[in-house]
């Protein structure tokens, strides 16, 4: 089989750090062009916009959309209208409704739409899911605390409406939680802390439950300096589970039971090729729905201004 001709739109941090190296190593794809307003990719044709890209390179079969979420719908709509399969970076869009609209467009055209959640492919996530499926969960606590100045320098979009603020990393935790829990959960209360000079939250404290009364809480905070925390801890009948380092390591009662090298983006591209091959889409909106619910139900607290 010949490789799928792929183009990238939005050549920023995640495209350079993860997409380009993963595509390069995957024989199912051949990167043939990109659209970028500022940057470029050595050795491939670059166009200033997705319109120019689609018009100039009809051989493109699939596109990866790596721009901020507020601009993803328009690009995805253009790509699907031109008959291309689409890989959406996380979060898949700025609203639930726009992603549902893309889902319908892809289905009506027989194209594959992949709403990627990279953290679900972290090394120990499947082991955690299997563990939780085999026991009774008493409670779960998510602690996702990082230093925004270190991880998101000069990213204005992330602080604007639709950029999600601390939910940009927090949605990674939610993508794992919604994958490893055996039953759906829902938010019962939330407090979102907004810096007085920003349109997106810098911290969030969220309570969830499920039909069986599970006690689940999540703390997201972007003001963490020093040690960073990307942990999901659970009290279960099998012992105390700790899924740490963003899903990289799994421990039970303090003993490490699963650790492997990280392969998130290579696995995402393998999944995208599989979806195209099977003529299917993969769009799970559960993580984005929880973020929407947190914005809907959450109490808004104004905190001190944030400057980079
Ligand atoms: P970024 O570097 O700030 O921006 C990505 C690229 O998007 C920019 O370089 C630009 O590409 C394009 N872009 C920016 N503003 C735009 C606008 N107004 N209209 C159209 N295109 C625009 O962001 P990033 O960190 O790569 O994040 C992009 C997405 O990937 C986000 O949804 C984020 O959640 C997700 N993600 C990021 C990371 C990470 O570690 N940074 C990890 C996983 C997922 P051109 O200059 O080429 O046009």
mmCIF file with all atom_site columns, C-alpha atoms in Angstrom, residues 77-162:
data_model
loop_
_atom_site.group_PDB
_atom_site.id
_atom_site.type_symbol
_atom_site.label_atom_id
_atom_site.label_alt_id
_atom_site.label_comp_id
_atom_site.label_asym_id
_atom_site.label_entity_id
_atom_site.label_seq_id
_atom_site.pdbx_PDB_ins_code
_atom_site.Cartn_x
_atom_site.Cartn_y
_atom_site.Cartn_z
_atom_site.occupancy
_atom_site.B_iso_or_equiv
_atom_site.pdbx_formal_charge
_atom_site.auth_seq_id
_atom_site.auth_comp_id
_atom_site.auth_asym_id
_atom_site.auth_atom_id
_atom_site.pdbx_PDB_model_num
ATOM 1  C CA . UNK A 1 77  ? -14.542 22.288 7.719  1.00 0.00 ? 77  UNK A CA 1
ATOM 2  C CA . UNK A 1 78  ? -12.422 23.354 4.734  1.00 0.00 ? 78  UNK A CA 1
ATOM 3  C CA . UNK A 1 79  ? -10.408 20.120 4.797  1.00 0.00 ? 79  UNK A CA 1
ATOM 4  C CA . UNK A 1 80  ? -13.496 17.886 5.039  1.00 0.00 ? 80  UNK A CA 1
ATOM 5  C CA . UNK A 1 81  ? -15.235 19.881 2.298  1.00 0.00 ? 81  UNK A CA 1
ATOM 6  C CA . UNK A 1 82  ? -12.203 19.216 0.103  1.00 0.00 ? 82  UNK A CA 1
ATOM 7  C CA . UNK A 1 83  ? -12.513 15.468 0.782  1.00 0.00 ? 83  UNK A CA 1
ATOM 8  C CA . UNK A 1 84  ? -9.605  15.056 3.230  1.00 0.00 ? 84  UNK A CA 1
ATOM 9  C CA . UNK A 1 85  ? -9.405  12.887 6.351  1.00 0.00 ? 85  UNK A CA 1
ATOM 10 C CA . UNK A 1 86  ? -8.766  15.031 9.437  1.00 0.00 ? 86  UNK A CA 1
ATOM 11 C CA . UNK A 1 87  ? -6.651  14.609 12.584 1.00 0.00 ? 87  UNK A CA 1
ATOM 12 C CA . UNK A 1 88  ? -7.664  17.123 15.271 1.00 0.00 ? 88  UNK A CA 1
ATOM 13 C CA . UNK A 1 89  ? -5.179  18.057 18.005 1.00 0.00 ? 89  UNK A CA 1
ATOM 14 C CA . UNK A 1 90  ? -6.691  18.171 21.462 1.00 0.00 ? 90  UNK A CA 1
ATOM 15 C CA . UNK A 1 91  ? -9.011  19.761 22.452 1.00 0.00 ? 91  UNK A CA 1
ATOM 16 C CA . UNK A 1 92  ? -10.875 18.954 19.227 1.00 0.00 ? 92  UNK A CA 1
ATOM 17 C CA . UNK A 1 93  ? -12.560 22.361 19.090 1.00 0.00 ? 93  UNK A CA 1
ATOM 18 C CA . UNK A 1 94  ? -13.723 25.376 21.014 1.00 0.00 ? 94  UNK A CA 1
ATOM 19 C CA . UNK A 1 95  ? -17.274 24.074 21.513 1.00 0.00 ? 95  UNK A CA 1
ATOM 20 C CA . UNK A 1 96  ? -19.040 20.723 21.655 1.00 0.00 ? 96  UNK A CA 1
ATOM 21 C CA . UNK A 1 97  ? -21.482 21.689 18.942 1.00 0.00 ? 97  UNK A CA 1
ATOM 22 C CA . UNK A 1 98  ? -18.841 22.580 16.379 1.00 0.00 ? 98  UNK A CA 1
ATOM 23 C CA . UNK A 1 99  ? -17.106 19.219 16.836 1.00 0.00 ? 99  UNK A CA 1
ATOM 24 C CA . UNK A 1 100 ? -20.435 17.410 16.510 1.00 0.00 ? 100 UNK A CA 1
ATOM 25 C CA . UNK A 1 101 ? -20.978 19.336 13.292 1.00 0.00 ? 101 UNK A CA 1
ATOM 26 C CA . UNK A 1 102 ? -17.570 18.149 12.009 1.00 0.00 ? 102 UNK A CA 1
ATOM 27 C CA . UNK A 1 103 ? -18.505 14.596 12.980 1.00 0.00 ? 103 UNK A CA 1
ATOM 28 C CA . UNK A 1 104 ? -21.648 14.822 10.864 1.00 0.00 ? 104 UNK A CA 1
ATOM 29 C CA . UNK A 1 105 ? -19.701 16.327 7.937  1.00 0.00 ? 105 UNK A CA 1
ATOM 30 C CA . UNK A 1 106 ? -17.112 13.525 8.063  1.00 0.00 ? 106 UNK A CA 1
ATOM 31 C CA . UNK A 1 107 ? -19.811 10.849 8.259  1.00 0.00 ? 107 UNK A CA 1
ATOM 32 C CA . UNK A 1 108 ? -21.794 12.258 5.337  1.00 0.00 ? 108 UNK A CA 1
ATOM 33 C CA . UNK A 1 109 ? -18.657 12.328 3.163  1.00 0.00 ? 109 UNK A CA 1
ATOM 34 C CA . UNK A 1 110 ? -17.304 8.942  4.236  1.00 0.00 ? 110 UNK A CA 1
ATOM 35 C CA . UNK A 1 111 ? -14.142 10.560 5.676  1.00 0.00 ? 111 UNK A CA 1
ATOM 36 C CA . UNK A 1 112 ? -12.246 9.743  8.872  1.00 0.00 ? 112 UNK A CA 1
ATOM 37 C CA . UNK A 1 113 ? -12.252 12.310 11.674 1.00 0.00 ? 113 UNK A CA 1
ATOM 38 C CA . UNK A 1 114 ? -9.888  11.647 14.580 1.00 0.00 ? 114 UNK A CA 1
ATOM 39 C CA . UNK A 1 115 ? -10.317 13.704 17.743 1.00 0.00 ? 115 UNK A CA 1
ATOM 40 C CA . UNK A 1 116 ? -7.001  12.822 19.313 1.00 0.00 ? 116 UNK A CA 1
ATOM 41 C CA . UNK A 1 117 ? -6.409  12.632 23.066 1.00 0.00 ? 117 UNK A CA 1
ATOM 42 C CA . UNK A 1 118 ? -2.672  12.042 23.341 1.00 0.00 ? 118 UNK A CA 1
ATOM 43 C CA . UNK A 1 119 ? -2.664  11.391 27.099 1.00 0.00 ? 119 UNK A CA 1
ATOM 44 C CA . UNK A 1 120 ? -4.871  8.340  26.612 1.00 0.00 ? 120 UNK A CA 1
ATOM 45 C CA . UNK A 1 121 ? -1.857  6.770  24.893 1.00 0.00 ? 121 UNK A CA 1
ATOM 46 C CA . UNK A 1 122 ? 0.479   7.363  27.847 1.00 0.00 ? 122 UNK A CA 1
ATOM 47 C CA . UNK A 1 123 ? 2.307   4.119  28.733 1.00 0.00 ? 123 UNK A CA 1
ATOM 48 C CA . UNK A 1 124 ? 0.472   3.050  31.899 1.00 0.00 ? 124 UNK A CA 1
ATOM 49 C CA . UNK A 1 125 ? -3.076  4.173  31.037 1.00 0.00 ? 125 UNK A CA 1
ATOM 50 C CA . UNK A 1 126 ? -4.293  0.808  29.721 1.00 0.00 ? 126 UNK A CA 1
ATOM 51 C CA . UNK A 1 127 ? -2.851  -0.972 32.781 1.00 0.00 ? 127 UNK A CA 1
ATOM 52 C CA . UNK A 1 128 ? -4.715  1.462  35.046 1.00 0.00 ? 128 UNK A CA 1
ATOM 53 C CA . UNK A 1 129 ? -7.935  0.877  33.111 1.00 0.00 ? 129 UNK A CA 1
ATOM 54 C CA . UNK A 1 130 ? -7.551  -2.895 33.489 1.00 0.00 ? 130 UNK A CA 1
ATOM 55 C CA . UNK A 1 131 ? -6.820  -2.563 37.213 1.00 0.00 ? 131 UNK A CA 1
ATOM 56 C CA . UNK A 1 132 ? -9.878  -0.370 37.835 1.00 0.00 ? 132 UNK A CA 1
ATOM 57 C CA . UNK A 1 133 ? -12.098 -2.710 35.812 1.00 0.00 ? 133 UNK A CA 1
ATOM 58 C CA . UNK A 1 134 ? -11.104 -5.585 38.115 1.00 0.00 ? 134 UNK A CA 1
ATOM 59 C CA . UNK A 1 135 ? -11.811 -3.959 41.479 1.00 0.00 ? 135 UNK A CA 1
ATOM 60 C CA . UNK A 1 136 ? -14.128 -1.587 43.361 1.00 0.00 ? 136 UNK A CA 1
ATOM 61 C CA . UNK A 1 137 ? -13.095 2.073  43.361 1.00 0.00 ? 137 UNK A CA 1
ATOM 62 C CA . UNK A 1 138 ? -13.702 3.878  46.679 1.00 0.00 ? 138 UNK A CA 1
ATOM 63 C CA . UNK A 1 139 ? -12.451 7.334  45.693 1.00 0.00 ? 139 UNK A CA 1
ATOM 64 C CA . UNK A 1 140 ? -10.254 9.089  43.153 1.00 0.00 ? 140 UNK A CA 1
ATOM 65 C CA . UNK A 1 141 ? -8.240  12.292 43.273 1.00 0.00 ? 141 UNK A CA 1
ATOM 66 C CA . UNK A 1 142 ? -6.694  14.038 40.285 1.00 0.00 ? 142 UNK A CA 1
ATOM 67 C CA . UNK A 1 143 ? -3.848  16.506 40.906 1.00 0.00 ? 143 UNK A CA 1
ATOM 68 C CA . UNK A 1 144 ? -2.681  18.313 37.770 1.00 0.00 ? 144 UNK A CA 1
ATOM 69 C CA . UNK A 1 145 ? -0.430  21.201 38.803 1.00 0.00 ? 145 UNK A CA 1
ATOM 70 C CA . UNK A 1 146 ? 2.182   22.778 36.562 1.00 0.00 ? 146 UNK A CA 1
ATOM 71 C CA . UNK A 1 147 ? 4.015   26.006 35.931 1.00 0.00 ? 147 UNK A CA 1
ATOM 72 C CA . UNK A 1 148 ? 2.310   27.873 33.080 1.00 0.00 ? 148 UNK A CA 1
ATOM 73 C CA . UNK A 1 149 ? 5.331   30.150 32.639 1.00 0.00 ? 149 UNK A CA 1
ATOM 74 C CA . UNK A 1 150 ? 7.473   27.126 31.880 1.00 0.00 ? 150 UNK A CA 1
ATOM 75 C CA . UNK A 1 151 ? 5.069   25.157 29.665 1.00 0.00 ? 151 UNK A CA 1
ATOM 76 C CA . UNK A 1 152 ? 3.138   27.894 27.850 1.00 0.00 ? 152 UNK A CA 1
ATOM 77 C CA . UNK A 1 153 ? 5.365   30.959 27.434 1.00 0.00 ? 153 UNK A CA 1
ATOM 78 C CA . UNK A 1 154 ? 3.956   33.667 25.122 1.00 0.00 ? 154 UNK A CA 1
ATOM 79 C CA . UNK A 1 155 ? 0.835   31.667 24.225 1.00 0.00 ? 155 UNK A CA 1
ATOM 80 C CA . UNK A 1 156 ? -1.789  34.412 24.226 1.00 0.00 ? 156 UNK A CA 1
ATOM 81 C CA . UNK A 1 157 ? -4.475  32.155 22.739 1.00 0.00 ? 157 UNK A CA 1
ATOM 82 C CA . UNK A 1 158 ? -4.445  29.938 25.827 1.00 0.00 ? 158 UNK A CA 1
ATOM 83 C CA . UNK A 1 159 ? -5.577  32.862 28.022 1.00 0.00 ? 159 UNK A CA 1
ATOM 84 C CA . UNK A 1 160 ? -8.280  34.010 25.605 1.00 0.00 ? 160 UNK A CA 1
ATOM 85 C CA . UNK A 1 161 ? -11.886 32.815 25.564 1.00 0.00 ? 161 UNK A CA 1
ATOM 86 C CA . UNK A 1 162 ? -11.948 29.343 24.039 1.00 0.00 ? 162 UNK A CA 1
#
